[in-house]
Short mmCIF file of C-alpha atoms in Angstrom, two decimals:
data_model
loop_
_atom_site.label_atom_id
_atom_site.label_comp_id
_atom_site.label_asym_id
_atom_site.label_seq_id
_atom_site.Cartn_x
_atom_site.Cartn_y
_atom_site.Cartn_z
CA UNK A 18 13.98 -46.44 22.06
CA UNK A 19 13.59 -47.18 17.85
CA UNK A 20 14.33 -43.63 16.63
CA UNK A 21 15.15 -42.49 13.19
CA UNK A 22 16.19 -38.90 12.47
CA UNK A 23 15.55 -37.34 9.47
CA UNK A 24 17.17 -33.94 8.33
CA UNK A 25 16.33 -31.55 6.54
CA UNK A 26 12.35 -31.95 6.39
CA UNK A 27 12.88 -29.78 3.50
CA UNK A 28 15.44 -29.01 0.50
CA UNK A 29 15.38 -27.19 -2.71
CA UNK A 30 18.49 -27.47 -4.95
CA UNK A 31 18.62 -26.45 -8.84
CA UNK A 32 18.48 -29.16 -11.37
CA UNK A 33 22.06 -30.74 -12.06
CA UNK A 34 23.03 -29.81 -8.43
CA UNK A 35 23.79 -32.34 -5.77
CA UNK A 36 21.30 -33.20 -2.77
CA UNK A 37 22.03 -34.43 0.59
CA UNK A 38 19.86 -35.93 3.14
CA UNK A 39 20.82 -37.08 6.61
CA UNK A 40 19.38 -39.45 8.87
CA UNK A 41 20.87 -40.80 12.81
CA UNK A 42 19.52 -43.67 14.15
CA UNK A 43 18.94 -44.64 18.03
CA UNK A 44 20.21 -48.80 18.05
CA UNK A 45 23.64 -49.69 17.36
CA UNK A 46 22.57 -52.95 16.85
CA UNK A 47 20.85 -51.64 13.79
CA UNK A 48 22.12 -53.18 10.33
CA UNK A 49 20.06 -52.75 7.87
CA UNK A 50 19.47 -49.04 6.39
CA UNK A 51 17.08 -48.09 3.70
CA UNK A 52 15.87 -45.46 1.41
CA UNK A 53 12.28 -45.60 -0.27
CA UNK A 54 11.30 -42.61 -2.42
CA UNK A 55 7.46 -41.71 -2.49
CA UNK A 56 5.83 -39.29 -5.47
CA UNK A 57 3.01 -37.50 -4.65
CA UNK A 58 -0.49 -39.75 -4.26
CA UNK A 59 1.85 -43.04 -4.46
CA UNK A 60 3.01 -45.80 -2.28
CA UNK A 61 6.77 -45.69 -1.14
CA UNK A 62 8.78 -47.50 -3.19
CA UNK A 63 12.69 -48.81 -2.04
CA UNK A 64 15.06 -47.07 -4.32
CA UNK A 65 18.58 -48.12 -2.71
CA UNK A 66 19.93 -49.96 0.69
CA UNK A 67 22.99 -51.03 2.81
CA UNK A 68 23.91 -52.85 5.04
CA UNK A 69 25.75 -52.47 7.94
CA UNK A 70 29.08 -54.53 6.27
CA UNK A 71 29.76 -51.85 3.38
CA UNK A 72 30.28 -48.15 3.99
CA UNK A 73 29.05 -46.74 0.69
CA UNK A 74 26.95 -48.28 -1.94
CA UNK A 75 26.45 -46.65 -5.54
CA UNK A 76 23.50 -46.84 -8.39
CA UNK A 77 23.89 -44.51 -11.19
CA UNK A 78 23.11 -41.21 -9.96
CA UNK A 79 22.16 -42.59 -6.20
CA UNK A 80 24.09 -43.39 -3.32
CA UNK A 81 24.15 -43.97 0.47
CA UNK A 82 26.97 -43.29 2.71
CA UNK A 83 26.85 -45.08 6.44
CA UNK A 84 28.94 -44.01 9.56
CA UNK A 85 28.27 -46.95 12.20
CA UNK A 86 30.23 -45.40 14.90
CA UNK A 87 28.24 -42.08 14.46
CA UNK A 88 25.11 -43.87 13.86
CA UNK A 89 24.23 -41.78 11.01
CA UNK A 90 23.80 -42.63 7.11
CA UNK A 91 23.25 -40.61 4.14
CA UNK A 92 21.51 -40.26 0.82
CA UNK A 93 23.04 -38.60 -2.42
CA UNK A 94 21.96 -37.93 -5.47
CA UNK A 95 23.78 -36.20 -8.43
CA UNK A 96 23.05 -34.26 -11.28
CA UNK A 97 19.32 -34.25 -9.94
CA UNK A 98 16.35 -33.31 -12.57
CA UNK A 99 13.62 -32.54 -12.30
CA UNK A 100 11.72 -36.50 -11.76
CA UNK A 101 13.67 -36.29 -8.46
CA UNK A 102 10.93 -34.30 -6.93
CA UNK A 103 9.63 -36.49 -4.17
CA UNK A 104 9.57 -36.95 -0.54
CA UNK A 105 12.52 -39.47 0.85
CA UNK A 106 12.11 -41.43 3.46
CA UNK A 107 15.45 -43.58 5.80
CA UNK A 108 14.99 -46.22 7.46
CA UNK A 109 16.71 -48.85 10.22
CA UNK A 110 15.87 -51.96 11.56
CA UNK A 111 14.80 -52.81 14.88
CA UNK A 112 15.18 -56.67 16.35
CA UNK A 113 16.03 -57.43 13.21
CA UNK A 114 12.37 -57.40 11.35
CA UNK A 115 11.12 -53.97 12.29
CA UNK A 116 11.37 -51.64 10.25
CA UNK A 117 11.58 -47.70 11.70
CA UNK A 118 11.41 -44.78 9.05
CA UNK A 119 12.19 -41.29 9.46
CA UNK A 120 10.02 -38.45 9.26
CA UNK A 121 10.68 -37.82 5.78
CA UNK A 122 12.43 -35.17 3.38
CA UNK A 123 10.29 -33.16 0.99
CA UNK A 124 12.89 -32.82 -2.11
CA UNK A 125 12.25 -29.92 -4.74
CA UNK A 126 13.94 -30.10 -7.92
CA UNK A 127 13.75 -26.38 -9.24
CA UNK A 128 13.98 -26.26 -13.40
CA UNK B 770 2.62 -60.77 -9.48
CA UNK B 771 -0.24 -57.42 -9.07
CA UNK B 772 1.74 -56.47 -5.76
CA UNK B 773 0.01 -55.87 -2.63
CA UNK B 774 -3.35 -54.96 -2.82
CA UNK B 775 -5.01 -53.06 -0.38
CA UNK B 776 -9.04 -52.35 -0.21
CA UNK B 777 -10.56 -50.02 -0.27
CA UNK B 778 -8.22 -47.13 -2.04
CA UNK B 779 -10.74 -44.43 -0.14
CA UNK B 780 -12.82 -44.68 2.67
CA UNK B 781 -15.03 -41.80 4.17
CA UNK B 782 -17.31 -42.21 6.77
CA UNK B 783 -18.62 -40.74 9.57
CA UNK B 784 -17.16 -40.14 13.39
CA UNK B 785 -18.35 -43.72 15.50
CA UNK B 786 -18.17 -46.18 12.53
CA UNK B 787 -16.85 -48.99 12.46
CA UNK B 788 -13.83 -48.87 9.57
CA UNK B 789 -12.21 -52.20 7.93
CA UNK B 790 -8.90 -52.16 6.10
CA UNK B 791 -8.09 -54.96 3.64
CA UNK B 792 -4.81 -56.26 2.39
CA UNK B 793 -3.82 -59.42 0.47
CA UNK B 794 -0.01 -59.70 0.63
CA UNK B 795 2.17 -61.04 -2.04
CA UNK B 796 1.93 -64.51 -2.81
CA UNK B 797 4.96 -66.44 -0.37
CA UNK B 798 5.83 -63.29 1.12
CA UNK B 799 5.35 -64.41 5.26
CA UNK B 800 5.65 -60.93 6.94
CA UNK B 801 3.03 -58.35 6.50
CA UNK B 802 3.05 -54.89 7.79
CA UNK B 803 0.21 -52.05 8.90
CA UNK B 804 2.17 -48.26 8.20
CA UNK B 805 -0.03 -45.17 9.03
CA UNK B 806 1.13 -42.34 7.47
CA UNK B 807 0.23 -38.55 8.43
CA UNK B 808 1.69 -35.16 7.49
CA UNK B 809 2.31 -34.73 11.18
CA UNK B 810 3.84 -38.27 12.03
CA UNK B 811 5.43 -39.65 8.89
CA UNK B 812 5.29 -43.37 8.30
CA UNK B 813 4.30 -45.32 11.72
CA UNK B 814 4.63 -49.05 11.93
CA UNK B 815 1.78 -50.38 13.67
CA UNK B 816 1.43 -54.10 13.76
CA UNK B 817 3.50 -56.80 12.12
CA UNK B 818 2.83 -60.42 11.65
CA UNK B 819 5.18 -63.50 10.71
CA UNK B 820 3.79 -65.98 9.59
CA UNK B 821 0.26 -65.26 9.86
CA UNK B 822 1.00 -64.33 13.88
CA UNK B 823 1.27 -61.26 15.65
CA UNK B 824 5.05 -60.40 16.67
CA UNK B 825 4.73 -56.52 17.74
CA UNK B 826 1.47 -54.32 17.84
CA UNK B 827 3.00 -51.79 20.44
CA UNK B 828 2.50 -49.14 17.72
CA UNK B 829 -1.33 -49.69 17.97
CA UNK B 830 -2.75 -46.43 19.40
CA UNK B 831 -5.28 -47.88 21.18
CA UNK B 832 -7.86 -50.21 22.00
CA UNK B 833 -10.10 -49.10 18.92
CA UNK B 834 -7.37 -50.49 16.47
CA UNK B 835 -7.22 -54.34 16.12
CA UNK B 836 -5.41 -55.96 13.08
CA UNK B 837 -5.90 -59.88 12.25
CA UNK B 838 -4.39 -62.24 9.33
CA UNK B 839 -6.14 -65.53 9.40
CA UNK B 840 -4.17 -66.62 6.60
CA UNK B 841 -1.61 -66.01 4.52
CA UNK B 842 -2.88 -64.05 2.01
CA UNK B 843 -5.60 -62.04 3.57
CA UNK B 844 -4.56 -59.76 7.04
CA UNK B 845 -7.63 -56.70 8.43
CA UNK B 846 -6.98 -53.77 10.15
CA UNK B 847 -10.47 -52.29 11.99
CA UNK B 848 -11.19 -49.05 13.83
CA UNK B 849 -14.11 -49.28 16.04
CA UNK B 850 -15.46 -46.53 16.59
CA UNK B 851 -13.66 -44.71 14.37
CA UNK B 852 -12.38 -40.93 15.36
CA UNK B 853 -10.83 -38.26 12.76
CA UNK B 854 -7.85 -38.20 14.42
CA UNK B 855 -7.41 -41.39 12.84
CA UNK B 856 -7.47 -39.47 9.25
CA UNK B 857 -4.54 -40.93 7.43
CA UNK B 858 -3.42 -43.01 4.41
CA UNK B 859 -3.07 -46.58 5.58
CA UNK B 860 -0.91 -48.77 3.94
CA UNK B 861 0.27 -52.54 3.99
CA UNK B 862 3.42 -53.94 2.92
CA UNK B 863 4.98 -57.64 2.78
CA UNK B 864 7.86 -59.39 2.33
CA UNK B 865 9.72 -62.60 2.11
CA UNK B 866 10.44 -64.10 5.49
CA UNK B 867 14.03 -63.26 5.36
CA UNK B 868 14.56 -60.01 7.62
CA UNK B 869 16.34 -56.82 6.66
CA UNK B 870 14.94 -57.39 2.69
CA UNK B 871 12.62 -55.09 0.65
CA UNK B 872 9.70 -53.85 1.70
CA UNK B 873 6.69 -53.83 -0.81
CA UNK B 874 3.72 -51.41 -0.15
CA UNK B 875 0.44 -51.73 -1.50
CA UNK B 876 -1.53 -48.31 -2.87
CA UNK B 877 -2.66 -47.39 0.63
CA UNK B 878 -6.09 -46.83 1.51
CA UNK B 879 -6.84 -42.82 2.51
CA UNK B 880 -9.38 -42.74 5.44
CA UNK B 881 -11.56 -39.33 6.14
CA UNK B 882 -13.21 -39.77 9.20
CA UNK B 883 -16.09 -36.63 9.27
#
């Protein structure tokens, strides 16, 4: 079936400290993987992708790791403060035009 | 461009009713997309249209949901009757034709059914 993992539904981490989240998808035939960011009240917004070609892909403080033979991909982000506070959502693709997201990760940038 | 727009932002009504969503896409965008989100379920995809036709509704709970786009830039999603299970935020997002590109989401419309 389309399933998208997401782990952990919940993380904490002081400002300036590094945050991970982890998400494993069901299709190998998957290739496209985002990451959309949503503050609270506001619609999801895309904040970085890949695609199944690269391995890593960097912006500033942001970046996604992907492991096709595992099936799993990553999110990172550095030196975090205190606008990070949102929940995180992963994506795949499905057929190619679907679009599957996880359940979502509840970040919590503590001052 | 405003975005996707989505009508109405909040909708409360009462257990029975009938309920109509409203979305106008972005202008040349040719796929639009119906997401429920709930605390419980996270983001679901429910219908998606290509060109102004239906390609996958199997994430339509049930017979009560229907979704239409009779042309480009207009697409409805209606609950009859409505139940407050369905109690969510609702949104719709579009983008160009070409697959496995950005997804824009409108503001989402939160529905309270009593």
């Amino acid at each position: 079936g389309e399933n998208v993992e997401q782990h952990p539904s919940t993380l904490s981490v002081q400002e300036g400290d590094s945050a991970v989240i982890k998400c494993t998808y069901s299709d190998s035939a998957s290739n496209y993987f985002p990451w959309y960011k949503q503050e609270l009240g506001k619609r999801p917004q895309l904040i970085i992708d890949i695609r199944s070609n690269v391995g890593e892909k960097k912006d500033q403080r942001i970046a996604v790791t992907l492991n096709k033979t595992a099936k799993h991909f990553s999110l990172h982000i550095t030196e975090t403060q205190p606008e990070d506070s949102a929940v995180y959502f992963c994506a795949a693709n499905f057929g190619n035009e679907k679009l599957t997201f996880g359940t979502g990760t509840r970040l919590t940038i503590i001052p | 461009d405003a975005g996707v727009i989505q009508s109405p932002r909040h909708e409360v009504t009462e257990m029975g009713q009938e309920v109509t969503l409203r979305c106008k896409p972005i202008s040349g965008h040719n796929s639009l997309f119906w997401y429920r989100q709930t605390m419980m379920r996270g983001l679901e995809l429910l219908i998606y249209f290509n060109n102004n036709v239906p390609i996958d509704d199997s994430g339509m709970p049930e017979d009560r949901f229907s979704a239409k786009m009779p042309n480009a830039s207009f697409s409805t999603l209606k609950i009859q009757p409505s139940e407050p299970r369905d109690s969510a935020v609702y949104f719709c997002a579009s983008r160009p034709g070409r697959p496995n590109e950005k997804l824009f989401f409108g503001s989402g419309t939160q529905l309270s059914v009593l």
